mmCIF file of C-alpha atoms in Angstrom:
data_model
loop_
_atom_site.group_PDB
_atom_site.id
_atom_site.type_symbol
_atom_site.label_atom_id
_atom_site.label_comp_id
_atom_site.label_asym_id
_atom_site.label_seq_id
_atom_site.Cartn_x
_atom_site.Cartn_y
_atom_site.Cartn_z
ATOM 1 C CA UNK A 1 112.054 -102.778 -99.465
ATOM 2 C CA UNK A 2 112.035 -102.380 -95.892
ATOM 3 C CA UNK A 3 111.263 -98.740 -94.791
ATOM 4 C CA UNK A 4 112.310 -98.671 -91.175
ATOM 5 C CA UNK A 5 116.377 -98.036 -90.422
ATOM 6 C CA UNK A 6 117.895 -100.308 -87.681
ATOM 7 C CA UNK A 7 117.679 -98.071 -84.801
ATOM 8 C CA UNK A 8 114.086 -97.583 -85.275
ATOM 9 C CA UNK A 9 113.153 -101.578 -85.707
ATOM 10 C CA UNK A 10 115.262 -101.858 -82.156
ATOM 11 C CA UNK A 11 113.151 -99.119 -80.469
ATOM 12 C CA UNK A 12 109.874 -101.132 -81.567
ATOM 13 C CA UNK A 13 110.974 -104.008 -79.809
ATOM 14 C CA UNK A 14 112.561 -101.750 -76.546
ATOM 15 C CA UNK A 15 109.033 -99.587 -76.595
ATOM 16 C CA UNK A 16 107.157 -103.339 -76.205
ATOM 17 C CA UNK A 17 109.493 -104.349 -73.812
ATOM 18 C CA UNK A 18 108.701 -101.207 -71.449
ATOM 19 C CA UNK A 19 104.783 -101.866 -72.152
ATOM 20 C CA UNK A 20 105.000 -105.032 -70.704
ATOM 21 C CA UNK A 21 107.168 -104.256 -67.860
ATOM 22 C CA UNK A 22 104.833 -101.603 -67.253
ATOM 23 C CA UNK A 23 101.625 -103.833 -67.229
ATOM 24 C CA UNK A 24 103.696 -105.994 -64.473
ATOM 25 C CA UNK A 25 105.273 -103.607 -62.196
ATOM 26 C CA UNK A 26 101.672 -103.362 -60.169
ATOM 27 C CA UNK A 27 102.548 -106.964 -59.447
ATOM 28 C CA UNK A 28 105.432 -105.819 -56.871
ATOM 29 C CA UNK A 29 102.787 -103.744 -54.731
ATOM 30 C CA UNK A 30 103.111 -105.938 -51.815
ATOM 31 C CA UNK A 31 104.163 -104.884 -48.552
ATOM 32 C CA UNK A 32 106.998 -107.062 -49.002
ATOM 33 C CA UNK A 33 107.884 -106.204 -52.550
ATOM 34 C CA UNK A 34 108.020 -110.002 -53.096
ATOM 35 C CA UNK A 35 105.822 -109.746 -55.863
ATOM 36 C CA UNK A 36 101.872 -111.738 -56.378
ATOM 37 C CA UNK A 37 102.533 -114.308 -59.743
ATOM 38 C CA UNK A 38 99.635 -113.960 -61.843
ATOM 39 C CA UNK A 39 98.313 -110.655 -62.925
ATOM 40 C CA UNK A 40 95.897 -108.961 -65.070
ATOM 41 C CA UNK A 41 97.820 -107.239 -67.748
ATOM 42 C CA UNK A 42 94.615 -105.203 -69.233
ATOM 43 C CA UNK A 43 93.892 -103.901 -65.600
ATOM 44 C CA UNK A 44 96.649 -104.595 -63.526
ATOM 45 C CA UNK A 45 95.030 -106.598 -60.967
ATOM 46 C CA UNK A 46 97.215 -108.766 -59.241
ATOM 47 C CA UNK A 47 96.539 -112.262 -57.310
ATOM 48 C CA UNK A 48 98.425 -115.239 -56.363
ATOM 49 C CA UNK A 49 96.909 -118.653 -57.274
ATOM 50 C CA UNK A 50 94.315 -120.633 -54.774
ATOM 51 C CA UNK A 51 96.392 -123.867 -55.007
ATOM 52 C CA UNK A 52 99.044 -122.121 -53.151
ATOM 53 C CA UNK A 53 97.026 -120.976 -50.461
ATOM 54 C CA UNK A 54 97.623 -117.145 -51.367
ATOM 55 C CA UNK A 55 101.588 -117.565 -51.357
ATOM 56 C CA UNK A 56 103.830 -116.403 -53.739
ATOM 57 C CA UNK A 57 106.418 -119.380 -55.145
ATOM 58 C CA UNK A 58 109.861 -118.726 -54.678
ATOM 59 C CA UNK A 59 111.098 -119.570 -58.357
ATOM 60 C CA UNK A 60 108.346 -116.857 -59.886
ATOM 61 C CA UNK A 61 109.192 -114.222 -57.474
ATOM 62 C CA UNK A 62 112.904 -114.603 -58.045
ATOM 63 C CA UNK A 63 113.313 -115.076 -61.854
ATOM 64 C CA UNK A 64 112.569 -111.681 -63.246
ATOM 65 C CA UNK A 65 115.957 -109.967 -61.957
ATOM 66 C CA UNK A 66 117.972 -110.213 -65.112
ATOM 67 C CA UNK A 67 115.549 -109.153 -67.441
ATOM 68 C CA UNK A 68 114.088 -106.255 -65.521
ATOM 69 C CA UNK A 69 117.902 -105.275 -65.071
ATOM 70 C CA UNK A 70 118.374 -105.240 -68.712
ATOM 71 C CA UNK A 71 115.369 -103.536 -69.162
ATOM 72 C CA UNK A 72 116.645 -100.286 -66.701
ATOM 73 C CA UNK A 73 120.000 -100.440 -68.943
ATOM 74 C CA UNK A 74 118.683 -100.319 -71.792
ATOM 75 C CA UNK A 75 115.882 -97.838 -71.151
ATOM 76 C CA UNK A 76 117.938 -95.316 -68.490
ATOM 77 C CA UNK A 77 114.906 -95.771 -65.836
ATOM 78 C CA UNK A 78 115.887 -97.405 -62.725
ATOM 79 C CA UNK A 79 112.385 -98.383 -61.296
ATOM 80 C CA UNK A 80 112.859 -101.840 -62.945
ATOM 81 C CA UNK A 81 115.979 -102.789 -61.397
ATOM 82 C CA UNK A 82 114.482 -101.493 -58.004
ATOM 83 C CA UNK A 83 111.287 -103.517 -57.789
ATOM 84 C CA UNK A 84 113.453 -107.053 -58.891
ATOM 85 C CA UNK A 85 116.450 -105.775 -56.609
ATOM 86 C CA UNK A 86 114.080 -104.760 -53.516
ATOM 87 C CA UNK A 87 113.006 -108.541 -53.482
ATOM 88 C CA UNK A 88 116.373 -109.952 -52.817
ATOM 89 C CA UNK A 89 117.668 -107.348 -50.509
ATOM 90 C CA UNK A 90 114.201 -108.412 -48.296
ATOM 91 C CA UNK A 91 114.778 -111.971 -48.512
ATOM 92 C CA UNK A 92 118.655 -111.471 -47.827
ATOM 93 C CA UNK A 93 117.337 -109.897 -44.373
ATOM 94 C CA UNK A 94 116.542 -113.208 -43.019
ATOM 95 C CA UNK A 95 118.579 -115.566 -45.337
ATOM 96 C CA UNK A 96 119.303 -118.402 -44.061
ATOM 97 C CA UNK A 97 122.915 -119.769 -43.397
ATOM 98 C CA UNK A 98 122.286 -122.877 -45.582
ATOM 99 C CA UNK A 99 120.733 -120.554 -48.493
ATOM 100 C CA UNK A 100 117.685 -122.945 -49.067
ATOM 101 C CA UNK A 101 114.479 -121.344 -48.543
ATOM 102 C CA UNK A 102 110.919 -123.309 -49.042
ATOM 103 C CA UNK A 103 109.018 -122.866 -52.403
ATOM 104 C CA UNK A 104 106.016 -121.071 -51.040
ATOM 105 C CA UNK A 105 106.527 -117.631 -49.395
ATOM 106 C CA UNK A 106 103.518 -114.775 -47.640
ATOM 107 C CA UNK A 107 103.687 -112.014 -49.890
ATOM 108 C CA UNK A 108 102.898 -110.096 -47.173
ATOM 109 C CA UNK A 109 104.541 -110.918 -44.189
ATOM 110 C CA UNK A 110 107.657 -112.289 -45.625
ATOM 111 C CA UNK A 111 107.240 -115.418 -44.088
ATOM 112 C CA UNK A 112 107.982 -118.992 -45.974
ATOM 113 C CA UNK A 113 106.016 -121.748 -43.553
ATOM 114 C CA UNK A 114 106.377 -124.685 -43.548
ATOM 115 C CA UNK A 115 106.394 -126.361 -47.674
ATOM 116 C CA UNK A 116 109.204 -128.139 -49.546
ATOM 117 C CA UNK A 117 112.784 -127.249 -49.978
ATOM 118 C CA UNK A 118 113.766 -128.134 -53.937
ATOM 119 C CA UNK A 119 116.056 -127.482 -56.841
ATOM 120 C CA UNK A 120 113.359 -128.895 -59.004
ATOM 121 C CA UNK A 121 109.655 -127.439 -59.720
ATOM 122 C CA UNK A 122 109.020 -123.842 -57.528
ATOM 123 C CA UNK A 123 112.318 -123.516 -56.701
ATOM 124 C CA UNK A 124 114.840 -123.762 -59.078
ATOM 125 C CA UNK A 125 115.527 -120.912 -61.139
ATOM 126 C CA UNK A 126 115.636 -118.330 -57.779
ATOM 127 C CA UNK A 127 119.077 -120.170 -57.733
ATOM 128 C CA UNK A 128 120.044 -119.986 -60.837
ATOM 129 C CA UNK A 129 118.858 -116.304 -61.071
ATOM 130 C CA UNK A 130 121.343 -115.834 -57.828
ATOM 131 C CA UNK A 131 124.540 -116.793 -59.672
ATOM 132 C CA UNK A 132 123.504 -115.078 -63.011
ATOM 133 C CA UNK A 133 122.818 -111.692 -61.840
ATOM 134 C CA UNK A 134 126.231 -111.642 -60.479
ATOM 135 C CA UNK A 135 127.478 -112.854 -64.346
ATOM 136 C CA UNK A 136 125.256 -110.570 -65.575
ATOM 137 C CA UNK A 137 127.047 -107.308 -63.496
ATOM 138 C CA UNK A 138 130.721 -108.719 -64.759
ATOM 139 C CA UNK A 139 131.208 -110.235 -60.864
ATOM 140 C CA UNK A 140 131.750 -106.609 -59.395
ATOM 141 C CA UNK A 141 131.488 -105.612 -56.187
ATOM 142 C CA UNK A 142 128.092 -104.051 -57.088
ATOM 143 C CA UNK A 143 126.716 -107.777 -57.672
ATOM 144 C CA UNK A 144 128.862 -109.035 -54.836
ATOM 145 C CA UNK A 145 125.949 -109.604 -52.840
ATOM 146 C CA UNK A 146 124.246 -112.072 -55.026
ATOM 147 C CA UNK A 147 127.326 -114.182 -55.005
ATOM 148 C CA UNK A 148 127.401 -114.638 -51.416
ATOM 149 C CA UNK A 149 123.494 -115.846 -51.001
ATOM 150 C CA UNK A 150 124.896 -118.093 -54.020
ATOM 151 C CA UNK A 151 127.497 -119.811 -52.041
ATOM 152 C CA UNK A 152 125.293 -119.854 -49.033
ATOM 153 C CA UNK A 153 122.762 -121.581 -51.218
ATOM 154 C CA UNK A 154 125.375 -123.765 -52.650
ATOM 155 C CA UNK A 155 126.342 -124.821 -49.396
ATOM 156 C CA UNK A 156 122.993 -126.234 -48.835
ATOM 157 C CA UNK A 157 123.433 -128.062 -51.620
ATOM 158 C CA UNK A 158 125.811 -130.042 -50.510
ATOM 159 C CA UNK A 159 123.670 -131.195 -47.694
ATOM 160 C CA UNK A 160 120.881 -132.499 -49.787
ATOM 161 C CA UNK A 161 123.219 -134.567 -51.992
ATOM 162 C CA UNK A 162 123.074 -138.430 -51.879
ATOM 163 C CA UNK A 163 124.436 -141.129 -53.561
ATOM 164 C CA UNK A 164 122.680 -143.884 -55.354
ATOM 165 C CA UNK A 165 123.047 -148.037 -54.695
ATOM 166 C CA UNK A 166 124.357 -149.727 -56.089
ATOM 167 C CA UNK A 167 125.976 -147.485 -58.983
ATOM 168 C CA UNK A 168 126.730 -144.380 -56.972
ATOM 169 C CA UNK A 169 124.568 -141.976 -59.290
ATOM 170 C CA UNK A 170 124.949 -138.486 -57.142
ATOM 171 C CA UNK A 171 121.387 -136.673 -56.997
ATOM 172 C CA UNK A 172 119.930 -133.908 -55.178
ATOM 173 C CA UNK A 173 117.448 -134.926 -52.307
ATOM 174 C CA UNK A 174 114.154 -132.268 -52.038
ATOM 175 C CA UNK A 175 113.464 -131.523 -47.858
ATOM 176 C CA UNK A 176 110.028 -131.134 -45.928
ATOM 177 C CA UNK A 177 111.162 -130.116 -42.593
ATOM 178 C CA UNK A 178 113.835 -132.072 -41.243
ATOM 179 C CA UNK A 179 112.945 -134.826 -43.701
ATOM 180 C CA UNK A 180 114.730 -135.559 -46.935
ATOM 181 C CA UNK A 181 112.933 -137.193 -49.728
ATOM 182 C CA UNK A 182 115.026 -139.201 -52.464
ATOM 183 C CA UNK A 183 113.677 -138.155 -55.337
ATOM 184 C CA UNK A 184 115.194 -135.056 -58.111
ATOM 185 C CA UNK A 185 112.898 -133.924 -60.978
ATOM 186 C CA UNK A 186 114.459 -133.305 -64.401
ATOM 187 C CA UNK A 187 113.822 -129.789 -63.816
ATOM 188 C CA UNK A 188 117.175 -129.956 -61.501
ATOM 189 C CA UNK A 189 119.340 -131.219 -64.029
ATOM 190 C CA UNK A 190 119.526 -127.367 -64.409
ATOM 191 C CA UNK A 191 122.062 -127.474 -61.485
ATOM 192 C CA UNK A 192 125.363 -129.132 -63.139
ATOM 193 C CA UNK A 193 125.392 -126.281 -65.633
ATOM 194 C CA UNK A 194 124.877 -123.744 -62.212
ATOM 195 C CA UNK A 195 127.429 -125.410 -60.938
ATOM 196 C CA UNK A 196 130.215 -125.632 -63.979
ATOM 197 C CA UNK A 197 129.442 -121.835 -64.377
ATOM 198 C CA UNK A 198 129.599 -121.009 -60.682
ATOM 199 C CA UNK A 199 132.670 -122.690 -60.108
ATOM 200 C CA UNK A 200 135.160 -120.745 -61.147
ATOM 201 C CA UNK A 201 134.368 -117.783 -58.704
ATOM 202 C CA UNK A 202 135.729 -120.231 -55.558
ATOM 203 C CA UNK A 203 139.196 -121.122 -54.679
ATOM 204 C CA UNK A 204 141.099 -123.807 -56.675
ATOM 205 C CA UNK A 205 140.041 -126.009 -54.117
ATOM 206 C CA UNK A 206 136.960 -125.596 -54.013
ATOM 207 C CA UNK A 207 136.562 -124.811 -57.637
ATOM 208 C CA UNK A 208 137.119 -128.372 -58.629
ATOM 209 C CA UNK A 209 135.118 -129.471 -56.091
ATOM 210 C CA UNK A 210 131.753 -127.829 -57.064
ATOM 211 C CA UNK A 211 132.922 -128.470 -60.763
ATOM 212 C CA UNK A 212 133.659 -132.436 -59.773
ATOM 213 C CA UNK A 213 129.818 -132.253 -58.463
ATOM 214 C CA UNK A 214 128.578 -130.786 -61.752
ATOM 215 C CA UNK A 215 130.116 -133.791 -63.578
ATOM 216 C CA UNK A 216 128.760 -136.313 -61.392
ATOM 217 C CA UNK A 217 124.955 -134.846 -61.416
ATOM 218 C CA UNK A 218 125.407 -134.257 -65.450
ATOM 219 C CA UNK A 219 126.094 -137.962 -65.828
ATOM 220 C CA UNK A 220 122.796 -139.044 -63.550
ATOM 221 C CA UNK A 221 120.823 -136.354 -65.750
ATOM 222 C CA UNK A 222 122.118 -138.044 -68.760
ATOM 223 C CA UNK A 223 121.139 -141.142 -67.306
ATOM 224 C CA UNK A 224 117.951 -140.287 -66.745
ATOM 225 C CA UNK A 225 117.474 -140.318 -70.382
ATOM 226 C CA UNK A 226 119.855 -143.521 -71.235
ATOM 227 C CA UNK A 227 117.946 -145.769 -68.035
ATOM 228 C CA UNK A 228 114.337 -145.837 -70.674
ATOM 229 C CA UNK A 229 113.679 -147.782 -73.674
ATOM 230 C CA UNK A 230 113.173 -144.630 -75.644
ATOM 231 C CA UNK A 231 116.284 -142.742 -74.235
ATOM 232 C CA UNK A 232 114.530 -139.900 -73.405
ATOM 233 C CA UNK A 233 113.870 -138.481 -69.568
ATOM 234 C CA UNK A 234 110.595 -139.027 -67.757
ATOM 235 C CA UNK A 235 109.351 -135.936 -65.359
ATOM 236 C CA UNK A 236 111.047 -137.232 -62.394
ATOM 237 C CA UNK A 237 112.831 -140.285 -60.320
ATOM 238 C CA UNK A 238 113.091 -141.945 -57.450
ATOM 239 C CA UNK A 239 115.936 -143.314 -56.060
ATOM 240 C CA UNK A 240 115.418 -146.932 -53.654
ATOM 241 C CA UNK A 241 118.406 -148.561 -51.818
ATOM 242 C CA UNK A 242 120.177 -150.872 -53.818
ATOM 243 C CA UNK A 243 117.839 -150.196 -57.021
ATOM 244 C CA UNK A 244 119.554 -146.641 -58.264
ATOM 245 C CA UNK A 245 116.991 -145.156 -60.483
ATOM 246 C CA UNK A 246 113.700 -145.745 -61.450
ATOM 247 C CA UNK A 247 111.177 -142.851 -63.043
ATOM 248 C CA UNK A 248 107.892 -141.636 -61.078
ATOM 249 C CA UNK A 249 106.086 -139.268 -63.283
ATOM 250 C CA UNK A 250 106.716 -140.567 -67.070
ATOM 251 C CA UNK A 251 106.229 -138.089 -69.393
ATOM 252 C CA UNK A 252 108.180 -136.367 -71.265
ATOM 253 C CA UNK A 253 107.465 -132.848 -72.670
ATOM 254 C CA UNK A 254 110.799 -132.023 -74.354
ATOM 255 C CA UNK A 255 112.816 -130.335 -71.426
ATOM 256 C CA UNK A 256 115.740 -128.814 -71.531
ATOM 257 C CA UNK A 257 117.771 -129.218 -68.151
ATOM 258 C CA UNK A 258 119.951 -131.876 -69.306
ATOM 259 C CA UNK A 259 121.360 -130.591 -72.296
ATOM 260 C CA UNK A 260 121.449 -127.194 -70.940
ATOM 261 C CA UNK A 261 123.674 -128.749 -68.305
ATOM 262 C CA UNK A 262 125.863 -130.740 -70.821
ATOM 263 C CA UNK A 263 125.798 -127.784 -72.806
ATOM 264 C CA UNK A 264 127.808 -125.685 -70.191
ATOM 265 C CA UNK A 265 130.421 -128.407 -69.438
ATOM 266 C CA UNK A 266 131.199 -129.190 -72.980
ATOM 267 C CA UNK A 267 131.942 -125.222 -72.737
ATOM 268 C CA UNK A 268 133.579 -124.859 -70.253
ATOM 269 C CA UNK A 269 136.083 -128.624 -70.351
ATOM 270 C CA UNK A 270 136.084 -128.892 -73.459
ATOM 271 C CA UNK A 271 135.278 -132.701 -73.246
ATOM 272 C CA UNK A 272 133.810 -134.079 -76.129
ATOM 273 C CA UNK A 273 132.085 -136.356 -74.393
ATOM 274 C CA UNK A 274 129.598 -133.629 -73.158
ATOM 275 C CA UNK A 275 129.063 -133.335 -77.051
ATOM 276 C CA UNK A 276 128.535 -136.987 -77.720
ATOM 277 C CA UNK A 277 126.060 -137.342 -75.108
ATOM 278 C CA UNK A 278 124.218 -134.524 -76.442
ATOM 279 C CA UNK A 279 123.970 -135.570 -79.769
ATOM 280 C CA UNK A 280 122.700 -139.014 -78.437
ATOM 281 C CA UNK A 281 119.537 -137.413 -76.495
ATOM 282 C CA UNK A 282 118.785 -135.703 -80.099
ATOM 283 C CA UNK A 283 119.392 -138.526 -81.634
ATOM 284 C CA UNK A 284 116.183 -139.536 -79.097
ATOM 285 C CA UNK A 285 114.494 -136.992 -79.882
ATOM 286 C CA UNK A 286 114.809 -137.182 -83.399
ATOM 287 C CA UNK A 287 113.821 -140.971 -83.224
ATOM 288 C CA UNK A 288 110.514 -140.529 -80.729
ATOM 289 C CA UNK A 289 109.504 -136.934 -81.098
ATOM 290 C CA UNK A 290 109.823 -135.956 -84.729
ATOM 291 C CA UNK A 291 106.798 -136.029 -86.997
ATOM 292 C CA UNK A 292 106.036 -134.213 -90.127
ATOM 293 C CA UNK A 293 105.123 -130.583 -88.647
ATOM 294 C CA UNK A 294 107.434 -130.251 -85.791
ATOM 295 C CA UNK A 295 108.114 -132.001 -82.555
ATOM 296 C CA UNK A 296 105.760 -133.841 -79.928
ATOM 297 C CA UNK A 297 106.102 -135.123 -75.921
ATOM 298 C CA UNK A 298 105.906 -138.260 -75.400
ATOM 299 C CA UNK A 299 102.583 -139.562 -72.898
ATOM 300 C CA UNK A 300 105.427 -142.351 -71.529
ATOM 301 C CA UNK A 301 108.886 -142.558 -72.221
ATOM 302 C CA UNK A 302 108.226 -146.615 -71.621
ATOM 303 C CA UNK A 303 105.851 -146.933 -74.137
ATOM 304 C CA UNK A 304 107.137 -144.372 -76.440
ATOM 305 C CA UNK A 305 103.589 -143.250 -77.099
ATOM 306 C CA UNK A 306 103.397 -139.811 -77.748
ATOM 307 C CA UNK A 307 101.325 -136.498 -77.110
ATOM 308 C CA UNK A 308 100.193 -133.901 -79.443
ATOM 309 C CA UNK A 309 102.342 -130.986 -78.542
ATOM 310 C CA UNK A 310 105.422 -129.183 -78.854
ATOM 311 C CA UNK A 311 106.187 -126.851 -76.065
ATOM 312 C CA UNK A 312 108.052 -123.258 -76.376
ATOM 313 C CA UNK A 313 110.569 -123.745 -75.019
ATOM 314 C CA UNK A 314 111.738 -126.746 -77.145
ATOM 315 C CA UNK A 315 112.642 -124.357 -79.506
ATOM 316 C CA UNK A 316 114.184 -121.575 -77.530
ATOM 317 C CA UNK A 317 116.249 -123.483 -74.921
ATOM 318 C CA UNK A 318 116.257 -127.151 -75.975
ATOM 319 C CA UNK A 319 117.280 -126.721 -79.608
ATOM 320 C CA UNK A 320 119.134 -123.782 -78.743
ATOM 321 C CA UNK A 321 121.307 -125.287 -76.931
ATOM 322 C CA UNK A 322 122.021 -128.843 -78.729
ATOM 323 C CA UNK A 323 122.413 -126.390 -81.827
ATOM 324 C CA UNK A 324 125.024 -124.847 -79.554
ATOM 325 C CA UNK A 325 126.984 -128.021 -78.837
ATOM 326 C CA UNK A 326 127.886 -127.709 -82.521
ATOM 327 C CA UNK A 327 128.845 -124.202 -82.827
ATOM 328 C CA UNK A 328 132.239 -122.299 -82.043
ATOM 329 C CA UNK A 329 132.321 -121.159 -78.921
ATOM 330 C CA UNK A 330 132.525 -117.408 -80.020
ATOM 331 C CA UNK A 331 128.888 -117.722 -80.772
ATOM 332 C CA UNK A 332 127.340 -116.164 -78.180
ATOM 333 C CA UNK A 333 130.380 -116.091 -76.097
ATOM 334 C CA UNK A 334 129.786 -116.921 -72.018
ATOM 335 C CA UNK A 335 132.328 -114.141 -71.809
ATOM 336 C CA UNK A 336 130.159 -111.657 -73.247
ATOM 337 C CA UNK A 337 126.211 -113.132 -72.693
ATOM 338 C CA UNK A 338 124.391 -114.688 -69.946
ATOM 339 C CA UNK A 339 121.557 -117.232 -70.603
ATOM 340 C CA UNK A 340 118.318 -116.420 -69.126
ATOM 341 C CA UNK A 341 116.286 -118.941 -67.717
ATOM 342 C CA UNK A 342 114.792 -119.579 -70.974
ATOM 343 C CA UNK A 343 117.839 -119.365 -73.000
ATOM 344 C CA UNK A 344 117.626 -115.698 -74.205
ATOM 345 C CA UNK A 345 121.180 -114.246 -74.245
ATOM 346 C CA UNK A 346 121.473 -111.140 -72.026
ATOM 347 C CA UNK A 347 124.567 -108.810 -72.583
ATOM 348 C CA UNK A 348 127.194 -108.465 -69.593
ATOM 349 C CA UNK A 349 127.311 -105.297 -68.224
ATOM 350 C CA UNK A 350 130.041 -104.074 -65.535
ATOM 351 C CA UNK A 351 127.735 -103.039 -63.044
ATOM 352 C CA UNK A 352 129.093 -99.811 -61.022
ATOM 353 C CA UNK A 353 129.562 -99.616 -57.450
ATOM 354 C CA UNK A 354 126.161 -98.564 -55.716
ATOM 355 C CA UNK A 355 124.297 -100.113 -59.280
ATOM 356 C CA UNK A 356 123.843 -96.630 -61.135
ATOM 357 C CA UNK A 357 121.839 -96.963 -63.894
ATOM 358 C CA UNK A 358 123.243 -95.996 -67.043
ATOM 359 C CA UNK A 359 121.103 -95.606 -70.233
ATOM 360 C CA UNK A 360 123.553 -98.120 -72.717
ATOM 361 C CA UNK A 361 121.746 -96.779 -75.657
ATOM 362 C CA UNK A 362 123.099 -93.863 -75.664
ATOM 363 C CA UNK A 363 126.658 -95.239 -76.780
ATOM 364 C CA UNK A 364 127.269 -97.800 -79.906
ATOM 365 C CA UNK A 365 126.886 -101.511 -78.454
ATOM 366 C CA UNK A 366 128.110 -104.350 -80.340
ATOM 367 C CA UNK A 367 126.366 -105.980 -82.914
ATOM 368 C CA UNK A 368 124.455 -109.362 -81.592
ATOM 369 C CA UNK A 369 126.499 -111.940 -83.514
ATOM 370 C CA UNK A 370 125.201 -113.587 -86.570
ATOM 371 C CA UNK A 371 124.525 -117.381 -85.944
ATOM 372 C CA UNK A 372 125.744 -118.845 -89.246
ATOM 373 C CA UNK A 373 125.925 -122.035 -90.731
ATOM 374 C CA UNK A 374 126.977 -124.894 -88.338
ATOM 375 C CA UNK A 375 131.304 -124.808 -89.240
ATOM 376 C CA UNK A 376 132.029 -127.678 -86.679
ATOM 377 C CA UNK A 377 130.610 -131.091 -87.055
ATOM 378 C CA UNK A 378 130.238 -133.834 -84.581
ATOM 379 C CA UNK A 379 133.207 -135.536 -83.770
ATOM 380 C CA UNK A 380 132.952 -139.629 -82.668
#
């Protein structure tokens, strides 16, 4: 029999939490508060990596803000929500109108130089992180200000979007300077899902729009997995005139993006095709990557030959998320939870005018729904 009461198994995994975040915070010391990425969690020695010349990456620095918020809510002390909040409102202070900033920035002087704009690898989930901290705060005024370097990101968007010849596949473009390069990793099939759950803060007008633009991208995500022999997605693709698609890096180490993507729209249209395209890409999975103790990559979705490992996140996001597809939508409700980047659900909490911290142990929450059995099958 199990001697510990609930309350006291939860505090276990709150008093870990608060280690951890502890053994980071020294990470933020920076004159910038944008915060160094790797760190020494014995000694707290903090460093950025040599292949980035000393620079902090965008996505890294930008991608803690909805845990460490939890974190403060859930433990009453603020100094979380400050060090993750402190980097935005600095970057905010010389955000661009078109809300793209480049991947690499000086933790130090603030600066970003001169290194690729992208949705994809570096820079991705700063975005993301943008639109869900206002989700997160139950779109209050107190969050108001992550919405707006949303939209002004969103709007840069827009200007990196092509279209593909001679199919018209819709893709995001990554920038070096003034230069646009036609290529989009699978890493930015994150954004249709951005968009699907961003959309409904605009106008009508422009609501559809952004939410037309999610459906378009979804459907070259999903065919980055139809367009190979084995139906699943290599690392990236290129896109030549009058050729559409074709992959550059051809791996595949079982991502999530695209069903994460599909995932949202299915929830939030309700079109079943969402859902059939899902199932397909497990159906791919289940047909290249399955062997007897788990899952594997593949070394080439061409070949179909595969590598020996199955990554984390497979399991947290990937599965999550196709198990998901499958699921009433009252399980884990996108009324009531907010996906981190890795697919944790995060409570939504109306954030208060000026962001007072308020300790949300100390009255009952809601029980984390049970995820039963699966009660609604495929349909088609």
């Amino acid at each position: 029999m199990n001697s510990f009461r609930q309350p006291e198994r939860d505090k276990i995994f709150l008093d870990k939490a608060r280690d951890i975040a502890d053994r980071l915070l020294p990470a933020w010391n920076t004159p910038t508060g944008i915060p160094y990425n790797v760190i020494n969690l014995s000694q707290g020695r903090a460093h950025n990596p040599g292949w980035t010349g000393g620079e902090s990456i965008l996505a890294d620095s930008g991608t803690e803000q909805l845990e460490f918020i939890a974190l403060s809510q859930r433990t009453g002390d603020p100094k979380y929500q400050q060090k993750v909040e402190n980097v935005i409102t600095f970057l905010n202070k010389t955000f661009p109108d078109d809300g793209l900033l480049p991947i690499y920035i000086n933790p130090h002087s603030g600066t970003t130089g001169y290194s690729p704009i992208t949705f994809g690898a570096m820079g991705d989930s700063f975005y993301e992180y943008l639109l869900k901290v206002w989700v997160q705060g139950n779109k209050t005024s107190a969050v108001k200000l992550y919405r707006d370097m949303w939209e002004k990101s969103m709007k840069g968007l827009l200007s990196l979007i092509r279209k593909s010849t001679p199919s018209s596949f819709t893709y995001i473009c990554e920038k070096s300077g003034g230069s646009l390069t036609d290529k989009m990793d699978e890493l930015a099939c994150f954004a249709p899902g951005m968009l699907a759950l961003g959309s409904a803060g605009y106008s009508p007008d422009d609501s559809q729009k952004f939410m037309s633009l999610a459906e378009e991208l979804a459907w070259t995500c999903y065919n980055f997995y139809q367009s190979t022999p084995t139906k699943l997605a290599g690392e990236n693709y290129f896109f030549h005139s009058g050729q559409d698609m074709s992959v550059g890096t051809s791996w595949n180490i079982l991502r999530p993006e695209t069903v994460e993507s599909l995932f949202y729209l299915w929830r939030l249209t309700g079109n079943k095709t969402y859902q059939d395209w899902g199932w397909n890409i497990f159906q791919a999975f289940e047909k290249n990557s399955r062997i007897e103790s788990g899952y594997v990559g593949l070394k080439d979705v061409n070949s179909g030959v595969k590598d020996n490992m199955m990554q984390s996140f497979f399991l947290a996001e990937t599965l999550k998320y196709l198990y998901l597809f499958f699921s009433p939508s009252s399980i884990i409700s996108l009324n009531e939870w907010v996906f981190n980047t890795e697919a944790h659900p995060l409570r939504i909490v109306t954030r208060d005018e000026g962001g007072v911290v308020k300790n949300l142990n100390e009255k009952k929450q809601k029980p984390f729904p049970r995820i039963g059995g699966r009660k609604e099958g495929r349909t088609g």
